[in-house]
PDB file of C-alpha atoms in Angstrom:
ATOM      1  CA  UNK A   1      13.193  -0.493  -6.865  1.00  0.00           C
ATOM      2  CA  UNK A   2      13.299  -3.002  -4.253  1.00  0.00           C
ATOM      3  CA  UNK A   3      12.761  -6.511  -3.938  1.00  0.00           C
ATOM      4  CA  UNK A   4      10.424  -7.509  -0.747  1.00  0.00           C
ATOM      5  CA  UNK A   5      10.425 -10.843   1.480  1.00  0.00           C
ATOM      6  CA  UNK A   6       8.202 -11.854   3.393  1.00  0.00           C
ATOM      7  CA  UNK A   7       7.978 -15.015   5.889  1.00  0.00           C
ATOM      8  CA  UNK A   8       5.816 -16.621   6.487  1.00  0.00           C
ATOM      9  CA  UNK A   9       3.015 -16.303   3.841  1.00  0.00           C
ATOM     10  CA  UNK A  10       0.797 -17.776   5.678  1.00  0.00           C
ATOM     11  CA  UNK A  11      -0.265 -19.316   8.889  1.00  0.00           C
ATOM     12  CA  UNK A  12      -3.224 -20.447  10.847  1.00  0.00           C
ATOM     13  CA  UNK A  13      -2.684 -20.012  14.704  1.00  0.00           C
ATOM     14  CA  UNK A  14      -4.377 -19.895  17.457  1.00  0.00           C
ATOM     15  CA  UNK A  15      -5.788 -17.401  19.662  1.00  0.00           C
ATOM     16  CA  UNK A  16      -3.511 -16.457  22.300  1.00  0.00           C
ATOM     17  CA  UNK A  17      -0.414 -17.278  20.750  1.00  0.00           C
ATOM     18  CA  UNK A  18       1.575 -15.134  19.149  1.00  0.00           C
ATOM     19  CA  UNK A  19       3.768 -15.240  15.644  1.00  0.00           C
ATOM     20  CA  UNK A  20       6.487 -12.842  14.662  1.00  0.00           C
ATOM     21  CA  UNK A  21       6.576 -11.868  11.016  1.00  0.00           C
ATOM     22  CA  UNK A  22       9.636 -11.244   9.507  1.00  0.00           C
ATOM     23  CA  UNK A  23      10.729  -9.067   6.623  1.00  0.00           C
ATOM     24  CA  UNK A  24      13.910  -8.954   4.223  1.00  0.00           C
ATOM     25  CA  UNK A  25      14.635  -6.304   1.880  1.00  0.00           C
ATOM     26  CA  UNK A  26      17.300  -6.963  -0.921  1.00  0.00           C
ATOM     27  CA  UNK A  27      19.193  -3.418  -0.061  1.00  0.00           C
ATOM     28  CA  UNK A  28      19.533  -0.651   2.055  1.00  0.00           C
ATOM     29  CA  UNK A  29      16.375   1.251   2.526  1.00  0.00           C
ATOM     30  CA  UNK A  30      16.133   3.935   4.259  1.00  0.00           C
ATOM     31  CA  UNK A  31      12.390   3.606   5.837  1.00  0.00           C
ATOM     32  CA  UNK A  32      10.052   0.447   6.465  1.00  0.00           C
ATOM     33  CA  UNK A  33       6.455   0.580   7.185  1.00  0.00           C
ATOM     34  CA  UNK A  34       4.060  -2.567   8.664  1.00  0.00           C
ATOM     35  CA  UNK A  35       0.450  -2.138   7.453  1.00  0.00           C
ATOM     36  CA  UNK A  36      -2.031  -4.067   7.913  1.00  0.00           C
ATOM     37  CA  UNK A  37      -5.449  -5.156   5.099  1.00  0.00           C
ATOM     38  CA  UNK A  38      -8.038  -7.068   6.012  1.00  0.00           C
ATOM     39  CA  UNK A  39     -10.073  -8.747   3.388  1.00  0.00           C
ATOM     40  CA  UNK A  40     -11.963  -6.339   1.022  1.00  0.00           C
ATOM     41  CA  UNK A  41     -10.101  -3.209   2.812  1.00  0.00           C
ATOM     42  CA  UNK A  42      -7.808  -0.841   2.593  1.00  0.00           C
ATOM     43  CA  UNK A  43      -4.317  -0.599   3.651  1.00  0.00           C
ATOM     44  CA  UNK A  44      -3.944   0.991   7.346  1.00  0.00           C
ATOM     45  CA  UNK A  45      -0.689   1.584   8.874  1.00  0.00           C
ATOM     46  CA  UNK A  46       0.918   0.236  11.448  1.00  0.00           C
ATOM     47  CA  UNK A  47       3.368   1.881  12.613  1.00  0.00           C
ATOM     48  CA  UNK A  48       7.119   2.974  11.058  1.00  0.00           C
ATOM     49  CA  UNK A  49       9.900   0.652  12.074  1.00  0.00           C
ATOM     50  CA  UNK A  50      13.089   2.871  12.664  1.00  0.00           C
ATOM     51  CA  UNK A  51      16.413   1.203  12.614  1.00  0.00           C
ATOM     52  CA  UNK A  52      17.904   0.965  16.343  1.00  0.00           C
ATOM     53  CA  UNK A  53      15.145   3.039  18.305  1.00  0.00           C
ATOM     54  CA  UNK A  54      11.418   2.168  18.752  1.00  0.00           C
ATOM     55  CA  UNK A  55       8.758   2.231  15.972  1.00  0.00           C
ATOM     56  CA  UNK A  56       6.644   4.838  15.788  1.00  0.00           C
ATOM     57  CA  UNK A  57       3.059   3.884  16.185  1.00  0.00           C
ATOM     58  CA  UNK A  58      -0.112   4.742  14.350  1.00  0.00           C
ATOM     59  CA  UNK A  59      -2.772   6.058  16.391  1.00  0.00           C
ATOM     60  CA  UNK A  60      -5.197   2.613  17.337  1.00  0.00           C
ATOM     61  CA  UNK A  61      -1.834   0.324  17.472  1.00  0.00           C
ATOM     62  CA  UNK A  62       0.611  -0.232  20.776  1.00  0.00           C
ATOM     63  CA  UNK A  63       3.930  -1.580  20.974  1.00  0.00           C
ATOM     64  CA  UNK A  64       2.576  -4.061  23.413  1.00  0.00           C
ATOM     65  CA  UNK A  65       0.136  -5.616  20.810  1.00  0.00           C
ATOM     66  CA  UNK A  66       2.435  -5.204  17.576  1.00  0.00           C
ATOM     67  CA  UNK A  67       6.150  -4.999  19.068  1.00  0.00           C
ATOM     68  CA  UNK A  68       8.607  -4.253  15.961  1.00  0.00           C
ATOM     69  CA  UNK A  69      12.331  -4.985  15.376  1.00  0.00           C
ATOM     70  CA  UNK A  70      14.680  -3.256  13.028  1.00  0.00           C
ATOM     71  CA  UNK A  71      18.523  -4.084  13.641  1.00  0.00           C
ATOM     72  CA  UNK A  72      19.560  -3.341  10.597  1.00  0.00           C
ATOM     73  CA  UNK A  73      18.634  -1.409   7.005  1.00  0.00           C
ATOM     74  CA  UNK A  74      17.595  -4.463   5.471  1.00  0.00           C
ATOM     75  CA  UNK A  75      15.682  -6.374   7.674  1.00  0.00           C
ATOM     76  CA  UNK A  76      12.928  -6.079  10.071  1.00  0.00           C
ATOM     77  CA  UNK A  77       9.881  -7.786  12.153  1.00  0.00           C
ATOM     78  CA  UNK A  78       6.731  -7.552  13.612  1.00  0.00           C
ATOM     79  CA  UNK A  79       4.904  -9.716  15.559  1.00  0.00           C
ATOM     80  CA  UNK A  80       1.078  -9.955  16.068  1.00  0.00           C
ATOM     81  CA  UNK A  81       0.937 -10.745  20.261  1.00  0.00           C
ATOM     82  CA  UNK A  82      -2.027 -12.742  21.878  1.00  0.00           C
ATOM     83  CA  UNK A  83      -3.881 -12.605  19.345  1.00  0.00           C
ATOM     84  CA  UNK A  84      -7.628 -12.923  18.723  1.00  0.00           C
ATOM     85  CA  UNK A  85      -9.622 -13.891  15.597  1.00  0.00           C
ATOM     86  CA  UNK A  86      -9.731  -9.983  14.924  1.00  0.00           C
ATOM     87  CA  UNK A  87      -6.251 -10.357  14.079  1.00  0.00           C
ATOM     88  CA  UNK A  88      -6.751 -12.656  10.891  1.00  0.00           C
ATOM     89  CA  UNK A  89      -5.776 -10.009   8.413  1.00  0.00           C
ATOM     90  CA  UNK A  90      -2.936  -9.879   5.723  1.00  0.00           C
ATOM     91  CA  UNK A  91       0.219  -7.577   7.006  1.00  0.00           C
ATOM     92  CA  UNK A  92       2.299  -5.909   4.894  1.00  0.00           C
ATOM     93  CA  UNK A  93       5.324  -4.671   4.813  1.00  0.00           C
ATOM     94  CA  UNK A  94       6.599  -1.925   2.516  1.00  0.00           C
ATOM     95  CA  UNK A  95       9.871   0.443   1.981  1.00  0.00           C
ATOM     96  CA  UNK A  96      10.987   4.132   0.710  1.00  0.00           C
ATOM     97  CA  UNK A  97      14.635   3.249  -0.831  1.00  0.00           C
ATOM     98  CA  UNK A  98      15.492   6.699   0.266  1.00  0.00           C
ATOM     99  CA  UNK A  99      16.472   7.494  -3.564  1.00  0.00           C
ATOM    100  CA  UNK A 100      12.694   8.795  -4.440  1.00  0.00           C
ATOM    101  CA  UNK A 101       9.303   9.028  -2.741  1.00  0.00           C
ATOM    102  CA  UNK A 102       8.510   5.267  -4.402  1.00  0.00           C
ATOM    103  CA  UNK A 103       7.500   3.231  -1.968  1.00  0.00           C
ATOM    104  CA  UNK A 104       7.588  -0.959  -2.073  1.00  0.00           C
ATOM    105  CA  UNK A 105       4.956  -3.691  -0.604  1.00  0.00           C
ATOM    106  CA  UNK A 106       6.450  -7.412  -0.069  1.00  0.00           C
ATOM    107  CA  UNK A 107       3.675 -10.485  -1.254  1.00  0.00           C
ATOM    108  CA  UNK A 108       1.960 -10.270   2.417  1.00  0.00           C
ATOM    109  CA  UNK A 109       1.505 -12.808   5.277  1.00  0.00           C
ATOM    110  CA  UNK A 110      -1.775 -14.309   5.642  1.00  0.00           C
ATOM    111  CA  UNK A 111      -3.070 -14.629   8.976  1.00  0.00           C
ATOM    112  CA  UNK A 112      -5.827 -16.637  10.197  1.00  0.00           C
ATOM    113  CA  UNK A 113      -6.474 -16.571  14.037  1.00  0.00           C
ATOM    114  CA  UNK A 114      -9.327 -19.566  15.061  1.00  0.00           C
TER     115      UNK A 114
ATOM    116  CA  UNK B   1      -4.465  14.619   8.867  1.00  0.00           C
ATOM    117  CA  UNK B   2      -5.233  13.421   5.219  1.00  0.00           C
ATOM    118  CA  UNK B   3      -8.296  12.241   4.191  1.00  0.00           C
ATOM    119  CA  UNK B   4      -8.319  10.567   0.878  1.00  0.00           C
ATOM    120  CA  UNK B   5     -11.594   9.457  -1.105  1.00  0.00           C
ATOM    121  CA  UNK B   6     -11.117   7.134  -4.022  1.00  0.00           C
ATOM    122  CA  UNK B   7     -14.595   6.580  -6.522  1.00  0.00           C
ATOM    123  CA  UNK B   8     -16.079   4.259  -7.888  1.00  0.00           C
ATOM    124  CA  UNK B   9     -15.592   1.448  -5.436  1.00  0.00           C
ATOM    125  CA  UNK B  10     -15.788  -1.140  -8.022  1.00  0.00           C
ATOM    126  CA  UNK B  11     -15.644  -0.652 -12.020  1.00  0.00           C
ATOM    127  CA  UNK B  12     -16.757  -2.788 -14.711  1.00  0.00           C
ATOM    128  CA  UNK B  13     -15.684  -2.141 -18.695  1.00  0.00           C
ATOM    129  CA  UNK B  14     -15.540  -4.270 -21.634  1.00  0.00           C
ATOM    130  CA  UNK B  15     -12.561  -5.058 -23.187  1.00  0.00           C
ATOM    131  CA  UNK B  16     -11.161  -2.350 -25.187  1.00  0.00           C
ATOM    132  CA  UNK B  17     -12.566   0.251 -23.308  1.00  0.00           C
ATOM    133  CA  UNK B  18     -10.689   3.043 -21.429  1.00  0.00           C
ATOM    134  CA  UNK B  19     -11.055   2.893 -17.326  1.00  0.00           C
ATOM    135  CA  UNK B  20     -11.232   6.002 -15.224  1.00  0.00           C
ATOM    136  CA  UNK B  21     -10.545   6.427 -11.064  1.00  0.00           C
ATOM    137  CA  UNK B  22     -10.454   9.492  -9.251  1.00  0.00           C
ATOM    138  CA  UNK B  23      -9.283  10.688  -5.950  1.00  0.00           C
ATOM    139  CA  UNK B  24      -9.650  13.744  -3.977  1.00  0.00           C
ATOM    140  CA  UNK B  25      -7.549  14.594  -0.916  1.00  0.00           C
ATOM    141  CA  UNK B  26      -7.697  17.355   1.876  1.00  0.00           C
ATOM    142  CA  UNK B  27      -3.741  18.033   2.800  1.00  0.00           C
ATOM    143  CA  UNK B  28      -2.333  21.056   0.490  1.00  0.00           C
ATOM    144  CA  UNK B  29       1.147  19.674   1.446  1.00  0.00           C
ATOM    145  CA  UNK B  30       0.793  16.904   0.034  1.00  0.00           C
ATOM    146  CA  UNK B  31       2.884  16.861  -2.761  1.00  0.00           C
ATOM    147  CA  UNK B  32       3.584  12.928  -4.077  1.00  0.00           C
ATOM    148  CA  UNK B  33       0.286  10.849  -6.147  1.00  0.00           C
ATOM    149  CA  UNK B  34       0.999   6.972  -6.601  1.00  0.00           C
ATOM    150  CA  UNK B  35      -0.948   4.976  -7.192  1.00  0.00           C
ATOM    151  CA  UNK B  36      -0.871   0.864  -6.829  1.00  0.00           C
ATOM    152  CA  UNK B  37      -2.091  -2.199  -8.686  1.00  0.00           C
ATOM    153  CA  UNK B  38      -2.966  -5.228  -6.324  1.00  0.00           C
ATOM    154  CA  UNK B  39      -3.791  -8.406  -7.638  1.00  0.00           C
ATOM    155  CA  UNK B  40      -5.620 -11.110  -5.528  1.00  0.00           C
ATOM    156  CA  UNK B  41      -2.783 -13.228  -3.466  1.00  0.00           C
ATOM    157  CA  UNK B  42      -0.336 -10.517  -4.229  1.00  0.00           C
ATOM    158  CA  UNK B  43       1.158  -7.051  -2.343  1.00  0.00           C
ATOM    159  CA  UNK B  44       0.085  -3.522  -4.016  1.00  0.00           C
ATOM    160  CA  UNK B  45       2.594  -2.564  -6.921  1.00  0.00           C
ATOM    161  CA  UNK B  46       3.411   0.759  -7.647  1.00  0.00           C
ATOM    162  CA  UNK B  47       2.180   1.313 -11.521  1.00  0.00           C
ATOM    163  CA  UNK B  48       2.626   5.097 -11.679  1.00  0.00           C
ATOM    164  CA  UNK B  49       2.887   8.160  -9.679  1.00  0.00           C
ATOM    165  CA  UNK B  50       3.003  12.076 -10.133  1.00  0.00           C
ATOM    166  CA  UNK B  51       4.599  14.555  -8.679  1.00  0.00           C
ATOM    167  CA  UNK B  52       3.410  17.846  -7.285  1.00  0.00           C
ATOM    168  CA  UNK B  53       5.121  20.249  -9.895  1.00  0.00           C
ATOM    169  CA  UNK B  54       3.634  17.673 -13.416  1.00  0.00           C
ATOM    170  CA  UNK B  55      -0.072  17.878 -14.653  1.00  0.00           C
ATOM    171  CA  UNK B  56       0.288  14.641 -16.536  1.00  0.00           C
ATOM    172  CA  UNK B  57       2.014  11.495 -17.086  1.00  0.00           C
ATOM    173  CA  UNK B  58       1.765   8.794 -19.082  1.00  0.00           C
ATOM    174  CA  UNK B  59       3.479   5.423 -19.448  1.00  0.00           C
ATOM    175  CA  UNK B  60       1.674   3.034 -22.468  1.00  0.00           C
ATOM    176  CA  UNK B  61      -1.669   2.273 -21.765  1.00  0.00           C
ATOM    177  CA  UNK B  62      -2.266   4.331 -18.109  1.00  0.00           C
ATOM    178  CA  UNK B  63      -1.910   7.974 -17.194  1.00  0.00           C
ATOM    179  CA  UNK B  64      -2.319   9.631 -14.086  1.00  0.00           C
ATOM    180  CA  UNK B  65      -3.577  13.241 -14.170  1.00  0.00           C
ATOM    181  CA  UNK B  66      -3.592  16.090 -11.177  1.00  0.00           C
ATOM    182  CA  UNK B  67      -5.279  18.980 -10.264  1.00  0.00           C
ATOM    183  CA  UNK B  68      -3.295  20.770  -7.500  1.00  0.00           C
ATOM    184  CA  UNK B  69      -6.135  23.721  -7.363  1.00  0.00           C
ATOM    185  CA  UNK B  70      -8.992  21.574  -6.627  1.00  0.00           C
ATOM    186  CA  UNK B  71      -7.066  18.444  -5.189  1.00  0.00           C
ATOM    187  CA  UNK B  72      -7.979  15.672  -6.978  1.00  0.00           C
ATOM    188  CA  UNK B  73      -6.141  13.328  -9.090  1.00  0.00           C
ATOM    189  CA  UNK B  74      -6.932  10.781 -11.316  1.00  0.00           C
ATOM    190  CA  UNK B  75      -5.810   7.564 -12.991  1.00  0.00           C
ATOM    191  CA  UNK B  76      -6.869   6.591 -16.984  1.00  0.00           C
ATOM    192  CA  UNK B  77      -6.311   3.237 -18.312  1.00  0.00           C
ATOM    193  CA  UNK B  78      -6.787   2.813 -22.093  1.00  0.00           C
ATOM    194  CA  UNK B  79      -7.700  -0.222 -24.706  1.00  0.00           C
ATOM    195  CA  UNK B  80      -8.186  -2.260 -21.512  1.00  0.00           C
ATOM    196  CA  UNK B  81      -6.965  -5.373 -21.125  1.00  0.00           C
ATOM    197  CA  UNK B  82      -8.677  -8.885 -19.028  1.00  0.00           C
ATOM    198  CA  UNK B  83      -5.234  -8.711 -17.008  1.00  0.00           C
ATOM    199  CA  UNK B  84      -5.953  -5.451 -16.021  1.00  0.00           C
ATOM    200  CA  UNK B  85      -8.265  -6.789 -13.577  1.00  0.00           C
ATOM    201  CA  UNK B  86      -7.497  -5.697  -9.942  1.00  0.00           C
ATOM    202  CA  UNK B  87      -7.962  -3.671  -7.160  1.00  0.00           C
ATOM    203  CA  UNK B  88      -6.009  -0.245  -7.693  1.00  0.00           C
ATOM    204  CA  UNK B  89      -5.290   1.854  -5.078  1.00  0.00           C
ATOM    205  CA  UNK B  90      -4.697   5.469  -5.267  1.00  0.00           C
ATOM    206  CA  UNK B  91      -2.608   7.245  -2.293  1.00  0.00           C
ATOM    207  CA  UNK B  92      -1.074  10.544  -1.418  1.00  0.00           C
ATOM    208  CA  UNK B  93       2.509  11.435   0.702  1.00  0.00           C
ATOM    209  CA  UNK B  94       4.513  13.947   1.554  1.00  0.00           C
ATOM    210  CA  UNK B  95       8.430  13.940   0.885  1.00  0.00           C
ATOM    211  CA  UNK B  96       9.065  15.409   4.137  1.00  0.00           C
ATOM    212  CA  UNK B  97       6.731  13.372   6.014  1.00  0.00           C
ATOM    213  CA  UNK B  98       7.981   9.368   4.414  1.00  0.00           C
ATOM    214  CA  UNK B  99       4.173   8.042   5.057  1.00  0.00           C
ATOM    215  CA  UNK B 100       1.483   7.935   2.319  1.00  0.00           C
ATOM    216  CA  UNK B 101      -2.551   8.083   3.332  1.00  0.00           C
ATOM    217  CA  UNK B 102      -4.255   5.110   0.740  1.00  0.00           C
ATOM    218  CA  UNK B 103      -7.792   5.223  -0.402  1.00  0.00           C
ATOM    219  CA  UNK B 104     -10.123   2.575  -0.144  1.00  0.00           C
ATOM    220  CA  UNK B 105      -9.542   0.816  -3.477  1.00  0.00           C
ATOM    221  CA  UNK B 106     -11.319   0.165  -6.693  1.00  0.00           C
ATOM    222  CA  UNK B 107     -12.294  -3.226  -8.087  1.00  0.00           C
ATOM    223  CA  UNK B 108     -11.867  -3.045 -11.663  1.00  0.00           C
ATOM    224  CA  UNK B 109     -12.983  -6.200 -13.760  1.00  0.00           C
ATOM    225  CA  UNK B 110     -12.430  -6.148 -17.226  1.00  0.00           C
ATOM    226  CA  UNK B 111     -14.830  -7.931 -19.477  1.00  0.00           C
ATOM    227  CA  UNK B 112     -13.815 -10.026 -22.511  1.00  0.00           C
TER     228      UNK B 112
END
């Protein structure tokens, strides 16, 4: 298994800002995913952070609105760019160690855009 | 791509009494079933999964059965428990592909 971070887990901003949400895993892992679940939904998917090349984006979701960093195999971010109050959702972000098909969801960051 | 349908939406048993979600999917290649227990406040955990070669599998109180033939999979929770309230989602992946398609959740509450 893996053990997920997640910071921060929680914030109230403002719309038009932006806030970058960052994500440690406590080993190597060989894939990490952003989703995103807004209250009383599903989970939809981002987009696939790959370590040292671009994400890979879901259909519905641009690197311009969601940009995603992955330096390394433990550790990655995502940031939620001017955002509106369509944004307030909880984001996710989840690994595949690479060992099985298993994948791994850290506690969430609660967003709230007024 | 995959389309996954997960029924009932919400789910309400009395203590004691054994729980039942299904899913159906539409992608053949599919070949990987988890399915996650999320608890309000908290990420989705894993609970159990099958894979696309096992009809069954159990672990205590919760099984997860498949039907390869007619797609569909479902999970089985017995002598339930008040903690077993949650949402549990059901999902479906692909080795090859690394991504899973979730369904839509089911609220289970338990009754004491």
């Amino acid at each position: 298994s893996a053990v997920i971070s997640q910071k921060p887990s929680r914030d109230i901003c403002q719309r038009g800002t932006s806030l970058t949400i960052q994500c440690q895993v406590d080993s190597q892992v060989t894939m990490m995913f952003w989703y995103r679940q807004q209250p009383g939904q599903s989970l939809t998917l981002i987009a696939t952070a790959n370590q040292g090349s671009e994400a890979t984006y879901e259909s519905g979701f641009v690197i311009d609105k969601f940009p995603i960093s992955r330096p390394n195999l433990t550790f990655s971010t995502l940031t939620v760019s001017n955002m509106s109050p369509e944004d307030s959702s909880i984001y996710l972000c989840s690994v595949r160690t690479g060992l099985s098909d298993e994948q791994y969801f850290g506690p969430g960051t609660r967003l709230t855009v007024t | 791509g995959e389309n996954v349908e997960q029924h009932p939406s919400t789910l309400s048993v009395q203590e004691g009494d054994s729980a039942v979600i299904k899913c159906t999917y539409s992608d053949s290649a599919s070949n990987y079933f988890p399915w996650y227990k999320q608890e309000l406040g908290k990420g989705p955990q894993l609970i159990i999964d099958i894979r696309s070669n096992v009809g069954e599998k159990k672990d205590q109180r919760i099984a997860v059965t498949l039907n390869k033939t007619a797609k569909h999979f479902s999970l089985h929770i017995t002598e339930t428990q008040p903690e077993d309230s949650a949402v549990y989602f059901c999902a479906t992946g692909n080795t090859n592909a690394g991504k899973s398609t979730f369904g839509d959740g089911t609220t289970l509450t338990v009754k004491p």
